[in-house]
XYZ file of C-alpha atoms in Angstrom:
378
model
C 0.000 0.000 0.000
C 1.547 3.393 -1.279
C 1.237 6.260 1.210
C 1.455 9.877 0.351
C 0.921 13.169 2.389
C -0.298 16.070 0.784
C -0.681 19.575 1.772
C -3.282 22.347 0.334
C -3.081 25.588 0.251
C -5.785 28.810 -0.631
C -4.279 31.013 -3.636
C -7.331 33.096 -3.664
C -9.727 33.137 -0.675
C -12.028 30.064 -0.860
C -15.247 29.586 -0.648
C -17.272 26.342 1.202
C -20.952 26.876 0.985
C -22.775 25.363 4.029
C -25.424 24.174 2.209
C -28.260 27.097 3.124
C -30.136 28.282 -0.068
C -28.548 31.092 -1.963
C -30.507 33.232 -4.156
C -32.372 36.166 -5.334
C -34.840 36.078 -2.476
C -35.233 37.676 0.646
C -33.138 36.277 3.421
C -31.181 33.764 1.047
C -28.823 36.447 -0.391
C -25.826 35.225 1.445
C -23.863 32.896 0.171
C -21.977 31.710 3.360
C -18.816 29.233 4.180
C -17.903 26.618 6.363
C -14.842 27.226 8.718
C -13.464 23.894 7.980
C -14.631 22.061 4.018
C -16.364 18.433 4.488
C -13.831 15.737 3.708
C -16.082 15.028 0.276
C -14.809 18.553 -0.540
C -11.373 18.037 -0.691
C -11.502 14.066 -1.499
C -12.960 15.220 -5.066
C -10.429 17.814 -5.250
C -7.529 15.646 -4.396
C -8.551 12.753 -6.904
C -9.376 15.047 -10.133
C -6.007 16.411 -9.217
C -4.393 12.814 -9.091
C -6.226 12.229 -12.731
C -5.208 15.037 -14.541
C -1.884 14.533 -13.398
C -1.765 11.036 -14.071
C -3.808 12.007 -17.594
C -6.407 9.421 -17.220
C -9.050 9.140 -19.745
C -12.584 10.820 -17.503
C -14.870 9.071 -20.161
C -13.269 5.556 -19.388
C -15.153 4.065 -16.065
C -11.787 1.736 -15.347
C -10.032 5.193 -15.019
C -12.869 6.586 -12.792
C -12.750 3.765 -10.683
C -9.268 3.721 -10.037
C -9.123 7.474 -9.064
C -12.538 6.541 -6.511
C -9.992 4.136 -4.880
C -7.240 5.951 -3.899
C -8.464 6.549 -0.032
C -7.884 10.272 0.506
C -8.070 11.184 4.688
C -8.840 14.137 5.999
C -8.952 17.129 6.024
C -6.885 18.359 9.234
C -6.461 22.074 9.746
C -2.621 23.281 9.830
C -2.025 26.579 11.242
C 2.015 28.134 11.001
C 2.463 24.221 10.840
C 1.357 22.948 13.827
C -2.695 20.918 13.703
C -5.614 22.367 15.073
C -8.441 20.283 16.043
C -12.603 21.086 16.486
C -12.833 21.261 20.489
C -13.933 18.363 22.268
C -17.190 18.385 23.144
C -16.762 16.571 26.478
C -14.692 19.743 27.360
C -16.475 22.354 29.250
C -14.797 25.782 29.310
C -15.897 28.333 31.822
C -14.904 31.487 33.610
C -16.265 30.554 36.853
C -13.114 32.918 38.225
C -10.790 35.480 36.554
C -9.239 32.608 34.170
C -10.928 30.211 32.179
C -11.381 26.901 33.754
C -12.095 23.376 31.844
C -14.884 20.829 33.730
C -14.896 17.193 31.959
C -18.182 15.968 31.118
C -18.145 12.121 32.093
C -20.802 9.738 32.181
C -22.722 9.183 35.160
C -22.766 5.691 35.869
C -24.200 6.171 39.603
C -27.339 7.464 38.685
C -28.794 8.525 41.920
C -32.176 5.919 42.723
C -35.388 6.583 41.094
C -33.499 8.793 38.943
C -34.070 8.652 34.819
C -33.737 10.043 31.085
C -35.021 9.259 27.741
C -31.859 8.363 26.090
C -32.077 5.067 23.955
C -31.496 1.704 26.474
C -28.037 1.246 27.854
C -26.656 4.873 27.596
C -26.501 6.959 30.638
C -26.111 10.265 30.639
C -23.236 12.655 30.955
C -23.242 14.646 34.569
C -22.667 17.986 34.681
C -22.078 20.082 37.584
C -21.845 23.669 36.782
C -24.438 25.770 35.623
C -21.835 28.145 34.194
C -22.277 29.223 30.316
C -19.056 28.034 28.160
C -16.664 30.725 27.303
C -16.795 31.641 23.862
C -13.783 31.538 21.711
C -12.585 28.102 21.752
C -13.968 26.436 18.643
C -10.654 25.035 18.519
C -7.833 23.471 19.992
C -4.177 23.240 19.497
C -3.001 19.755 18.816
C -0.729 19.229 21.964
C -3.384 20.646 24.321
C -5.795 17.816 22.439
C -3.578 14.906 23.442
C -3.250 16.034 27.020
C -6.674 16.014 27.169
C -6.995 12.190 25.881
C -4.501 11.555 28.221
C -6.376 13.011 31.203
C -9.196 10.367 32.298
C -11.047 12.996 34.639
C -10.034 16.119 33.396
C -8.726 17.388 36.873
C -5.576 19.787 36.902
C -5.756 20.696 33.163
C -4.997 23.924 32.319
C -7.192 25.131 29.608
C -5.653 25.612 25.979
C -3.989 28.858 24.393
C -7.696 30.250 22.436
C -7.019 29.201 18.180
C -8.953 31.599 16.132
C -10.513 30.643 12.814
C -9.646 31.398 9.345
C -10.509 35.171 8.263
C -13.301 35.427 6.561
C -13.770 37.861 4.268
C -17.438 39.157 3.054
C -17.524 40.894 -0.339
C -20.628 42.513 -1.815
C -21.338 42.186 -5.473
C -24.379 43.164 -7.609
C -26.548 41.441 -9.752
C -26.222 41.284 -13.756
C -29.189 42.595 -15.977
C -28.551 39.588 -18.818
C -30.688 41.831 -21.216
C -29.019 44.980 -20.487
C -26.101 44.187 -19.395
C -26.081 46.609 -16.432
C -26.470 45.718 -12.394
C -29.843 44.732 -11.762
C -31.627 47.424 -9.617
C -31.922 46.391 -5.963
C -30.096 43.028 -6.542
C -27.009 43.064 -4.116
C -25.809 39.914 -2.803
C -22.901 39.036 -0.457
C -20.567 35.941 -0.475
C -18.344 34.908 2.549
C -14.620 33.474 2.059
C -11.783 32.326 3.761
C -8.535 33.634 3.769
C -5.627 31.205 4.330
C -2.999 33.874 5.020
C -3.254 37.011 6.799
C -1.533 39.440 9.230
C -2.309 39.678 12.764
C -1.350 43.245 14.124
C -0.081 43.831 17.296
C 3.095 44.444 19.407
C 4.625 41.258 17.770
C 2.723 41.084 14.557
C 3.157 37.893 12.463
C 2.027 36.497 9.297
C -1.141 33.686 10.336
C -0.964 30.815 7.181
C -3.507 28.147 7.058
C -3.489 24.906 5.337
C -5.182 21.780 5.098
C -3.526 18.369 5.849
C -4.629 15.006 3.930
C -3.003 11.393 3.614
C -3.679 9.179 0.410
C -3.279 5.712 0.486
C -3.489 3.372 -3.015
C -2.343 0.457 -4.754
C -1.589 2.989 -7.192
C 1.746 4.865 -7.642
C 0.829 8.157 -5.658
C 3.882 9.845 -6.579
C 3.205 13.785 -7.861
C 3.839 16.840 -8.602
C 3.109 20.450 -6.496
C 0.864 22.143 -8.738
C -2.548 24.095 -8.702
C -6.318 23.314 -9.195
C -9.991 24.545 -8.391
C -11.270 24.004 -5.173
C -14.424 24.959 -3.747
C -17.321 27.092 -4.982
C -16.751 29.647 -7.361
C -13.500 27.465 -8.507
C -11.258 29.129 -6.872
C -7.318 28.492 -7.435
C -5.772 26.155 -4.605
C -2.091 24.630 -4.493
C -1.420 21.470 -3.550
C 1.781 20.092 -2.945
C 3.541 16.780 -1.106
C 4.099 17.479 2.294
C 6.313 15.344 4.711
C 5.153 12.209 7.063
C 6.200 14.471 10.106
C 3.019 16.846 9.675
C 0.138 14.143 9.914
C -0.338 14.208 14.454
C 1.132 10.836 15.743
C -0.430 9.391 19.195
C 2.132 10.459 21.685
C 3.904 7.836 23.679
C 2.453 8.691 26.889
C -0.775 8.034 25.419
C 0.025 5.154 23.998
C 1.036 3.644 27.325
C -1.944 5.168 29.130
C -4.374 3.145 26.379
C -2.571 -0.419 27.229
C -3.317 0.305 30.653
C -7.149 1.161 30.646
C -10.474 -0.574 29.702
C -12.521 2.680 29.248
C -11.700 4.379 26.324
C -12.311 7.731 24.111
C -13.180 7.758 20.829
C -12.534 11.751 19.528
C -14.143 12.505 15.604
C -11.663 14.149 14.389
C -13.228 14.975 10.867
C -17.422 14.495 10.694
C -18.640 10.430 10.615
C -21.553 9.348 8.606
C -23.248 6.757 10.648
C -26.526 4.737 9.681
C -28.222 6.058 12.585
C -27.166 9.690 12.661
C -25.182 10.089 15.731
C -25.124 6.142 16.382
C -22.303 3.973 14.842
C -24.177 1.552 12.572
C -21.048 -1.310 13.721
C -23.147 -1.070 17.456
C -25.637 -3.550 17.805
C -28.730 -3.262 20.292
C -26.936 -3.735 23.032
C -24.324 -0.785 21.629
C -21.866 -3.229 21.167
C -19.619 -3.769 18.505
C -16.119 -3.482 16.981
C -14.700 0.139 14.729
C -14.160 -1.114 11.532
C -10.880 0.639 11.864
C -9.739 -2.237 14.563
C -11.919 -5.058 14.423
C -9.831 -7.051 16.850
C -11.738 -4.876 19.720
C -14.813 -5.210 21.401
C -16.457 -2.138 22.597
C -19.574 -1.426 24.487
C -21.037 2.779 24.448
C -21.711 4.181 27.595
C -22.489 7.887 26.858
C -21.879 10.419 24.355
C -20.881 14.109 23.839
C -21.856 14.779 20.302
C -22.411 17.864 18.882
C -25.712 19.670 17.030
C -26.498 17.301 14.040
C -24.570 19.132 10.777
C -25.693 18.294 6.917
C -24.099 17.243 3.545
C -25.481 17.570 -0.127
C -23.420 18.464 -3.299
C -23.587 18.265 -6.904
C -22.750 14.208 -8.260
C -20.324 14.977 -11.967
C -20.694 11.594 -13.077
C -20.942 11.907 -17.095
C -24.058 9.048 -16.185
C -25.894 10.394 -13.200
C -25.089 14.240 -13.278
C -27.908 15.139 -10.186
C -28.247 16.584 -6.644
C -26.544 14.286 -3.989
C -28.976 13.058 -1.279
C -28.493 14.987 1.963
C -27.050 12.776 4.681
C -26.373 14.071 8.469
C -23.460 13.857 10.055
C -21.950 13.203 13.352
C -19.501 16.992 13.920
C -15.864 16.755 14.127
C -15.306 16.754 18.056
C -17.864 14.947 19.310
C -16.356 12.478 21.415
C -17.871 8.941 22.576
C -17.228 6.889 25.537
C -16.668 2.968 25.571
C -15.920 0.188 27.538
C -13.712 -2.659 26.343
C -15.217 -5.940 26.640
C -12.584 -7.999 24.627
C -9.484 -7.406 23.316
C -6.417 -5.560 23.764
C -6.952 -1.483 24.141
C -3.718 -1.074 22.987
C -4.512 -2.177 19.305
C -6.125 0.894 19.273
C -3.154 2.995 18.374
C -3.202 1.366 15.097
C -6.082 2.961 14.736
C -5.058 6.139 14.938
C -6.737 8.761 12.541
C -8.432 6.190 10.735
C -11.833 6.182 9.489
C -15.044 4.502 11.645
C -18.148 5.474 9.328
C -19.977 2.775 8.514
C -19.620 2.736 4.817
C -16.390 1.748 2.896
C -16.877 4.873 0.134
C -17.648 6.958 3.221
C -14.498 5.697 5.214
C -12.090 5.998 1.725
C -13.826 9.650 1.376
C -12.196 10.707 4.908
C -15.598 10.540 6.913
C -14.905 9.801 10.428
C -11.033 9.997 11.150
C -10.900 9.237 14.748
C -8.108 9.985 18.078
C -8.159 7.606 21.123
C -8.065 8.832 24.728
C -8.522 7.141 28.360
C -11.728 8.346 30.797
């Protein structure tokens, strides 16, 4: 199995819609963008990339299909070359004194008696106890203050992360063509978000802020190629993409790895979105939410609870030169949503091999990048 890292880069601002109509009516004209594409996004990208380069014939479905094999993971935000991950959402950040504090949401397996909840049989719930409102401002994390947390069963003594911001986004206003006249139509001004992967933050110590995002291919095929630039996003926008070295993709840190031979509760972190048959359920759980990640089958797990975030959406446009149509919308599990096992059989450690591999439940999904997953101890 060839392996190849790849790095891409925003030449011009990009855009990701987010799916929310855009159009000449009232209250739809915004077009929008995600803070982080869907892995679909940059899988397509990344494989008509491959195929140009590799000048494969797009009317031959032997060609297509070997292009939909190469498995493309990610994507994983870079910022001035270090990852940044979506925030955990079993992390609770308040400002219940001067600094920011971080309370661990857990599952509360001492439920006290005669006590209850409607969440589907065998999952308890998480306990919370603080009625403090989260501090805004950490959407996301650093990648070393992410494996701390992993490592950090109850969350007690952590210190809470350095705040990431987002990608600037930049909202331009344009007006509307009269086809007929070929002047702006009257009263037609629309707006259209993008993101900006480099920029300059001002200050005492001002520094350049660069963006990038991180994804590994894997193939039978030779996956050897060249830096060069292509259209990514709406609006086709010019992107570069270019190899990148084995040292950028996050490894599990050795102290982690020793902390996940040692336990039989473990973490599951989403590190990009997961498409799961039912919606925020793994479809490999049975009815008893048992089951083993396809991603290390050599596991048993059982779920006890579940931090997942508000349900998110997918659609798109389908190219094929035979079914050229509106994708179905599917719903997706968000990248940090976290879920919490037990391990009935098996050895924990296996898990490391598991690192930042896919756990959706279909194979297409899992080669798209759907699902990439870290492992932590609770």
């Amino acid at each position: 199995m060839n392996s190849q890292m790849v790095r891409i880069r925003g030449i011009d601002p990009l855009l990701f819609r987010d799916g929310r109509p855009f159009g000449a009516e009232i209250g739809s004209l915004s077009a929008r963008t995600l803070s982080c594409p869907y892995p679909a996004t940059v899988t397509g990208f990344v494989r008509t990339f491959l195929g140009n380069q590799k000048l494969i014939d797009w009317n031959q479905r032997e060609d297509i299909l070997r292009v939909l094999a190469i498995a493309v993971y990610g994507p994983l935000l870079e910022r001035n070359g270090e990852a940044v991950f979506h925030a955990p959402a079993d992390a609770l950040i308040t400002s219940t004194r001067k600094e920011p504090s971080v309370f661990a949401l857990r599952p509360w397996q001492d439920l006290p008696e005669h006590a209850g909840c409607d969440l589907p049989k065998h999952l308890v719930p998480l306990r919370v106890d603080t009625d403090e409102k989260p501090v805004k401002g950490y959407e996301y994390w650093d990648g070393a203050s992410l494996m701390r947390w992993l490592e950090s069963a109850d969350g007690s003594g952590f210190a809470p992360p350095q705040p990431v911001g987002k990608m600037e986004v930049e909202q331009r206003t344009h007006v509307a063509i009269d086809d007929e006249k070929g002047v702006s139509a009257e009263s037609l001004l629309y707006s259209v978000e993008y993101l900006s992967f480099e920029r300059y933050r001002w200050g005492n110590n001002g520094s350049w802020e660069r963006w990038a995002l991180l994804a590994r291919l894997e193939s039978e095929e030779d996956l050897s190629l060249a830096r060069g630039v292509g259209l990514l996003g709406g609006e086709k926008r010019l992107a570069l993409l270019e190899p990148a070295e084995d040292s950028c993709w996050p490894a599990c840190p050795e102290t982690l790895r020793r902390a996940l031979s040692q336990s039989r509760r473990v973490r599951m972190f989403l590190a990009t979105p997961a498409i799961f048959e039912g919606g925020w359920k793994p479809g490999w759980l049975n009815g008893k939410l048992e089951g083993s990640p396809p991603c290390a089958s050599g596991v048993q797990l059982r779920l006890i609870g579940a931090a997942v975030k508000r349900r998110e959406a997918v659609s798109g446009w389908s190219y094929r030169q035979d079914r050229q149509q509106p994708k179905p919308l599917r719903l997706l599990a968000p990248a940090g949503s976290v879920y919490f096992f037990e391990v009935l059989e098996g050895n924990p450690a296996t898990l490391v091999e598991a690192w930042l591999r896919p756990v959706s439940d279909d194979e297409h999904d899992r080669r798209d990048g759907y699902g990439l997953v870290l492992w932590g101890i609770w």
